[in-house]
């Protein structure tokens, strides 16, 4: 068992935050993360889910068509977002079916310091799926040298792309501080000529050192931070939001969904304005939920991300 002293834990905590964001997206067990899926059946399942939650999508605390769910087990956390976006299915497929585009999406999150995509030769194993590799560095919510950040290597796979269904999966075996078995899965179906239904799932597992670091964070700088699930009413009459590791997962699940939405919203802008539009859109969207998501002032966020984007283009 690896031991960490308190100083090491404090230094590593910001890395663990992004772990909760980019951490393994899967649908609760590994069989559902298999790249051998039936797109037609997967699309039917998505349509059934949309019908089941349609009323929640129309009326909820987020003031947008979105449902957020989270689950905590002994060694794994999972977050799910279901949402309707105002983009045609073809635009969503074009925008998200590229590893380079996923680096631009990940870049919006506070803790992403760098992302570089490299296409791999051939396909992903025996499944004959287009694949690539994403080299990602994660760290603090403030400017940081890459040498001080942690690297996570993701495999990127286009699991399915048909006229009615799309699924993208990112996976990584290992992450910082005893975290492992990462999945990032995004699936989408068309609802109409102008609307698409998305399902984004995040999950990851932790070892003992990771759980210790997480609890240390929650007991110190993360104390009092909350998620979006409402447990009831607090003594002051305000909503009693969930805290702990599920609150942490929910915050980063929302941040990542907003990154996808902000990326899609900027794709029709002039190429030289897309970065600024993405950054401004993501920051404005997170500020609609300040209790959960506010961390930096806009100028600090914009300056940090501009510098990180420049580094991302120049360092391979």
Short mmCIF file of C-alpha atoms in Angstrom, two decimals, residues 117-278:
data_model
loop_
_atom_site.label_atom_id
_atom_site.label_comp_id
_atom_site.label_asym_id
_atom_site.label_seq_id
_atom_site.Cartn_x
_atom_site.Cartn_y
_atom_site.Cartn_z
CA UNK A 117 -4.90 13.86 -29.58
CA UNK A 118 -3.01 11.38 -31.75
CA UNK A 119 -4.69 9.02 -34.19
CA UNK A 120 -3.63 5.43 -33.69
CA UNK A 121 -2.78 3.04 -36.47
CA UNK A 122 -5.60 0.73 -37.54
CA UNK A 123 -8.54 0.22 -35.24
CA UNK A 124 -9.32 -0.39 -31.60
CA UNK A 125 -8.47 -4.04 -31.03
CA UNK A 126 -10.70 -6.69 -32.62
CA UNK A 127 -13.75 -4.41 -32.71
CA UNK A 128 -12.62 -2.56 -35.83
CA UNK A 129 -13.66 0.81 -34.41
CA UNK A 130 -11.86 4.08 -35.36
CA UNK A 131 -9.59 5.00 -32.48
CA UNK A 132 -7.13 7.57 -31.18
CA UNK A 133 -5.17 8.43 -28.06
CA UNK A 134 -5.62 11.53 -25.89
CA UNK A 135 -2.76 12.71 -23.71
CA UNK A 136 -4.30 14.80 -20.92
CA UNK A 137 -2.65 16.69 -18.07
CA UNK A 138 -4.77 17.58 -15.07
CA UNK A 139 -3.95 19.81 -12.13
CA UNK A 140 -4.98 22.88 -10.16
CA UNK A 141 -7.70 25.42 -10.90
CA UNK A 142 -4.98 28.04 -11.32
CA UNK A 143 -2.07 28.31 -13.80
CA UNK A 144 0.38 25.44 -13.51
CA UNK A 145 3.42 24.03 -15.27
CA UNK A 146 2.88 20.71 -17.02
CA UNK A 147 5.74 19.25 -15.00
CA UNK A 148 3.62 19.77 -11.87
CA UNK A 149 0.42 18.30 -13.35
CA UNK A 150 -0.56 14.64 -13.69
CA UNK A 151 -0.82 12.86 -17.03
CA UNK A 152 -3.69 10.53 -17.92
CA UNK A 153 -3.71 8.66 -21.25
CA UNK A 154 -7.11 7.96 -22.76
CA UNK A 155 -8.10 5.64 -25.57
CA UNK A 156 -10.72 7.25 -27.81
CA UNK A 157 -13.14 5.04 -29.74
CA UNK A 158 -16.00 5.82 -32.12
CA UNK A 159 -18.23 3.02 -30.90
CA UNK A 160 -21.14 3.71 -33.26
CA UNK A 161 -22.13 6.34 -35.80
CA UNK A 162 -25.37 5.77 -37.69
CA UNK A 163 -28.12 8.08 -38.97
CA UNK A 164 -30.06 7.44 -35.75
CA UNK A 165 -27.46 6.86 -33.03
CA UNK A 166 -23.93 7.88 -32.01
CA UNK A 167 -21.66 6.72 -29.18
CA UNK A 168 -18.15 7.88 -28.27
CA UNK A 169 -16.05 6.26 -25.54
CA UNK A 170 -12.86 7.38 -23.83
CA UNK A 171 -11.14 4.98 -21.45
CA UNK A 172 -8.05 4.93 -19.26
CA UNK A 173 -6.84 2.13 -17.02
CA UNK A 174 -5.05 4.30 -14.46
CA UNK A 175 -5.19 7.80 -13.02
CA UNK A 176 -3.69 9.76 -10.12
CA UNK A 177 -3.77 8.61 -6.50
CA UNK A 178 -5.04 5.08 -6.86
CA UNK A 179 -7.91 5.92 -9.23
CA UNK A 180 -8.55 3.52 -12.09
CA UNK A 181 -10.91 2.14 -14.70
CA UNK A 182 -11.92 5.37 -16.38
CA UNK A 183 -14.69 5.56 -18.94
CA UNK A 184 -16.20 8.55 -20.70
CA UNK A 185 -19.25 7.64 -22.74
CA UNK A 186 -21.41 10.02 -24.74
CA UNK A 187 -24.38 8.78 -26.73
CA UNK A 188 -26.92 10.71 -28.77
CA UNK A 189 -30.11 10.25 -30.79
CA UNK A 190 -32.10 12.60 -32.98
CA UNK A 191 -35.38 14.00 -31.65
CA UNK A 192 -36.29 16.34 -34.51
CA UNK A 193 -34.63 18.30 -37.29
CA UNK A 194 -33.27 20.78 -34.74
CA UNK A 195 -33.01 18.85 -31.45
CA UNK A 196 -30.80 16.04 -30.17
CA UNK A 197 -31.03 13.97 -26.99
CA UNK A 198 -27.69 13.39 -25.23
CA UNK A 199 -26.65 10.98 -22.50
CA UNK A 200 -23.32 11.61 -20.81
CA UNK A 201 -22.04 9.13 -18.20
CA UNK A 202 -19.04 9.44 -15.90
CA UNK A 203 -17.67 6.76 -13.59
CA UNK A 204 -14.41 5.80 -11.98
CA UNK A 205 -13.03 3.54 -9.28
CA UNK A 206 -10.74 4.44 -6.38
CA UNK A 207 -8.20 2.59 -4.31
CA UNK A 208 -7.51 3.23 -0.65
CA UNK A 209 -5.12 6.13 -1.29
CA UNK A 210 -7.64 7.81 -3.57
CA UNK A 211 -10.42 7.54 -1.00
CA UNK A 212 -8.14 8.96 1.70
CA UNK A 213 -7.21 11.91 -0.53
CA UNK A 214 -10.85 12.54 -1.42
CA UNK A 215 -11.93 12.56 2.22
CA UNK A 216 -9.03 14.88 3.08
CA UNK A 217 -10.18 17.31 0.39
CA UNK A 218 -13.81 17.17 1.57
CA UNK A 219 -12.73 17.82 5.15
CA UNK A 220 -10.57 20.84 4.24
CA UNK A 221 -10.81 23.05 1.14
CA UNK A 222 -13.85 21.12 -0.12
CA UNK A 223 -15.79 21.53 3.11
CA UNK A 224 -19.23 22.96 2.50
CA UNK A 225 -19.22 22.40 -1.28
CA UNK A 226 -22.41 20.83 -2.59
CA UNK A 227 -23.86 19.18 -5.64
CA UNK A 228 -27.29 19.49 -7.27
CA UNK A 229 -29.40 16.70 -5.81
CA UNK A 230 -31.82 18.10 -3.23
CA UNK A 231 -32.19 15.97 -0.10
CA UNK A 232 -34.84 18.14 1.50
CA UNK A 233 -35.14 21.57 3.12
CA UNK A 234 -32.48 23.12 5.33
CA UNK A 235 -33.39 24.86 8.62
CA UNK A 236 -33.25 28.23 6.86
CA UNK A 237 -35.83 27.09 4.34
CA UNK A 238 -33.35 26.75 1.49
CA UNK A 239 -32.75 23.50 -0.44
CA UNK A 240 -30.53 21.00 1.32
CA UNK A 241 -28.11 19.96 -1.44
CA UNK A 242 -26.11 16.76 -1.39
CA UNK A 243 -22.46 17.07 -0.39
CA UNK A 244 -19.56 14.64 -0.11
CA UNK A 245 -18.16 12.67 -3.01
CA UNK A 246 -21.52 12.55 -4.81
CA UNK A 247 -21.68 16.33 -4.68
CA UNK A 248 -18.16 16.44 -6.13
CA UNK A 249 -19.14 14.08 -8.93
CA UNK A 250 -22.27 16.09 -9.73
CA UNK A 251 -20.36 19.37 -9.95
CA UNK A 252 -17.87 18.00 -12.43
CA UNK A 253 -20.53 16.14 -14.38
CA UNK A 254 -22.29 19.46 -14.90
CA UNK A 255 -19.06 21.25 -15.80
CA UNK A 256 -18.31 18.70 -18.45
CA UNK A 257 -21.80 18.74 -19.92
CA UNK A 258 -21.63 22.53 -20.15
CA UNK A 259 -18.30 22.18 -21.95
CA UNK A 260 -19.91 19.96 -24.59
CA UNK A 261 -22.81 22.37 -25.02
CA UNK A 262 -20.47 25.37 -25.23
CA UNK A 263 -18.31 23.63 -27.81
CA UNK A 264 -21.29 22.79 -30.00
CA UNK A 265 -22.61 26.34 -29.69
CA UNK A 266 -19.37 27.78 -31.08
CA UNK A 267 -18.90 25.52 -34.09
CA UNK A 268 -20.68 27.87 -36.51
CA UNK A 269 -18.64 30.91 -35.46
CA UNK A 270 -15.67 32.13 -37.50
CA UNK A 271 -12.68 29.89 -36.75
CA UNK A 272 -10.63 32.69 -35.19
CA UNK A 273 -13.47 33.53 -32.77
CA UNK A 274 -14.46 30.02 -31.67
CA UNK A 275 -12.07 29.80 -28.73
CA UNK A 276 -13.29 33.03 -27.15
CA UNK A 277 -16.91 32.09 -27.75
CA UNK A 278 -16.41 28.68 -26.10
#
